[in-house]
Amino acid sequence: MNWITDKVLPKFKALVKKENSEEVLWIKCKSCDQMIFHKEHDSNLNVCKSCGYHDFMKIENRTKLLLDEETIENVKLNKIEDDPLDFKDLKKYSDRLKIARNKTNSYDAISIKYGLINKNPCVLLLFDFSFMGGSMGRSVGDAIIKAVDTAIEKNCALLIIPSSGGARMQEGILSLMQMPRSVVAIQKLKDKCLPYIVLLSNPTTGGVTASFAMLGDIHLAEPGAVIGFAGRRVIEETVKEKLPDDFQKSEYLLEHGMIDRVVERKNQKKEITQILDFFKSN
Ligand SMILES: [Zn+2]
């Protein structure tokens, strides 16, 4: 112990801590720019109290929101060879994976959980957009197959919550192969007559929309979520027309018969329970 560790270091740590905590005390809503106290944002399930914007939600928080807490089990993902094409753009793909893994503490852009939703057994497959934009590569394809196999083994429903920019370009053709792979996996579930529910969250686009994400028995979506294949600008340039403001939003898709319900986050567990109860009794 000396003057530096005794006096200076505690003051310095307090100063640094104060700056960091101030930085995360307030969050700016991505939709209406309202400043929101972060604890208030957390307690409101990351939904803006002013405009109802449904912000990203961490996988752990989503899991706790939907599954009965004491029943949650983690289903481990299989590890695979990381970079079979030895791909490099501005950075090496293997480096991008390392960065994403350190940032998210996850193996890839997806997690599988098993548990009860108000006593209904369910396998839950969640995408993490913060892991390389929730992009679908071989690992994500493997996870979808594993989630289906787990649901068949447990004889229960599968609930997928996508949040993805589409295929992972760093895996080239191998990422596109995950589209038919995931479709075949979902068909296996349907052959067993097990319920498959999709809760579309913001954004669900590209190859994910063009495969397993639009094959549910029931499609729910979060308010305001962008759901589509090609982006708005590409479509506008192709068809040479101005598209409506709410084009590719959940509410627009509901109006045009592409999805079944738009459900606010606070009501999702209740509504999914009703759906699972319905499947159980029929
Ligand atoms: Zn807002």
mmCIF file of C-alpha atoms in Angstrom, residues 78 141-158 160 179-196 212 215-217:
data_model
loop_
_atom_site.group_PDB
_atom_site.id
_atom_site.type_symbol
_atom_site.label_atom_id
_atom_site.label_comp_id
_atom_site.label_asym_id
_atom_site.label_seq_id
_atom_site.Cartn_x
_atom_site.Cartn_y
_atom_site.Cartn_z
ATOM 1 C CA ASN A 78 -22.073 -28.015 -32.727
ATOM 2 C CA GLY A 141 -28.107 -23.865 -40.761
ATOM 3 C CA ASP A 142 -26.766 -26.569 -38.428
ATOM 4 C CA ALA A 143 -28.512 -24.912 -35.479
ATOM 5 C CA ILE A 144 -31.868 -24.917 -37.296
ATOM 6 C CA ILE A 145 -31.479 -28.649 -37.980
ATOM 7 C CA LYS A 146 -30.490 -29.246 -34.360
ATOM 8 C CA ALA A 147 -33.480 -27.248 -33.078
ATOM 9 C CA VAL A 148 -35.818 -29.313 -35.286
ATOM 10 C CA ASP A 149 -34.238 -32.590 -34.105
ATOM 11 C CA THR A 150 -34.559 -31.445 -30.477
ATOM 12 C CA ALA A 151 -38.238 -30.553 -30.968
ATOM 13 C CA ILE A 152 -38.860 -34.005 -32.526
ATOM 14 C CA GLU A 153 -36.976 -35.742 -29.701
ATOM 15 C CA LYS A 154 -38.954 -33.805 -27.058
ATOM 16 C CA ASN A 155 -42.167 -34.089 -29.094
ATOM 17 C CA CYS A 156 -42.861 -30.370 -28.736
ATOM 18 C CA ALA A 157 -43.343 -27.126 -30.662
ATOM 19 C CA LEU A 158 -40.589 -25.063 -32.281
ATOM 20 C CA ILE A 160 -38.069 -19.332 -34.118
ATOM 21 C CA MET A 179 -31.854 -22.089 -47.456
ATOM 22 C CA PRO A 180 -32.825 -25.558 -48.818
ATOM 23 C CA ARG A 181 -31.216 -27.222 -45.764
ATOM 24 C CA SER A 182 -33.410 -25.257 -43.365
ATOM 25 C CA VAL A 183 -36.518 -25.812 -45.523
ATOM 26 C CA VAL A 184 -35.935 -29.595 -45.483
ATOM 27 C CA ALA A 185 -35.449 -29.460 -41.699
ATOM 28 C CA ILE A 186 -38.761 -27.641 -41.208
ATOM 29 C CA GLN A 187 -40.469 -30.231 -43.425
ATOM 30 C CA LYS A 188 -39.204 -32.959 -41.063
ATOM 31 C CA LEU A 189 -40.978 -31.150 -38.226
ATOM 32 C CA LYS A 190 -44.175 -30.856 -40.262
ATOM 33 C CA ASP A 191 -44.060 -34.573 -41.137
ATOM 34 C CA LYS A 192 -44.265 -35.211 -37.373
ATOM 35 C CA CYS A 193 -47.239 -32.793 -37.102
ATOM 36 C CA LEU A 194 -45.426 -30.640 -34.543
ATOM 37 C CA PRO A 195 -46.320 -26.924 -34.352
ATOM 38 C CA TYR A 196 -43.923 -24.417 -35.893
ATOM 39 C CA PHE A 212 -37.596 -21.214 -43.094
ATOM 40 C CA LEU A 215 -42.905 -21.457 -43.497
ATOM 41 C CA GLY A 216 -44.496 -21.301 -40.039
ATOM 42 C CA ASP A 217 -47.913 -22.673 -39.162
#
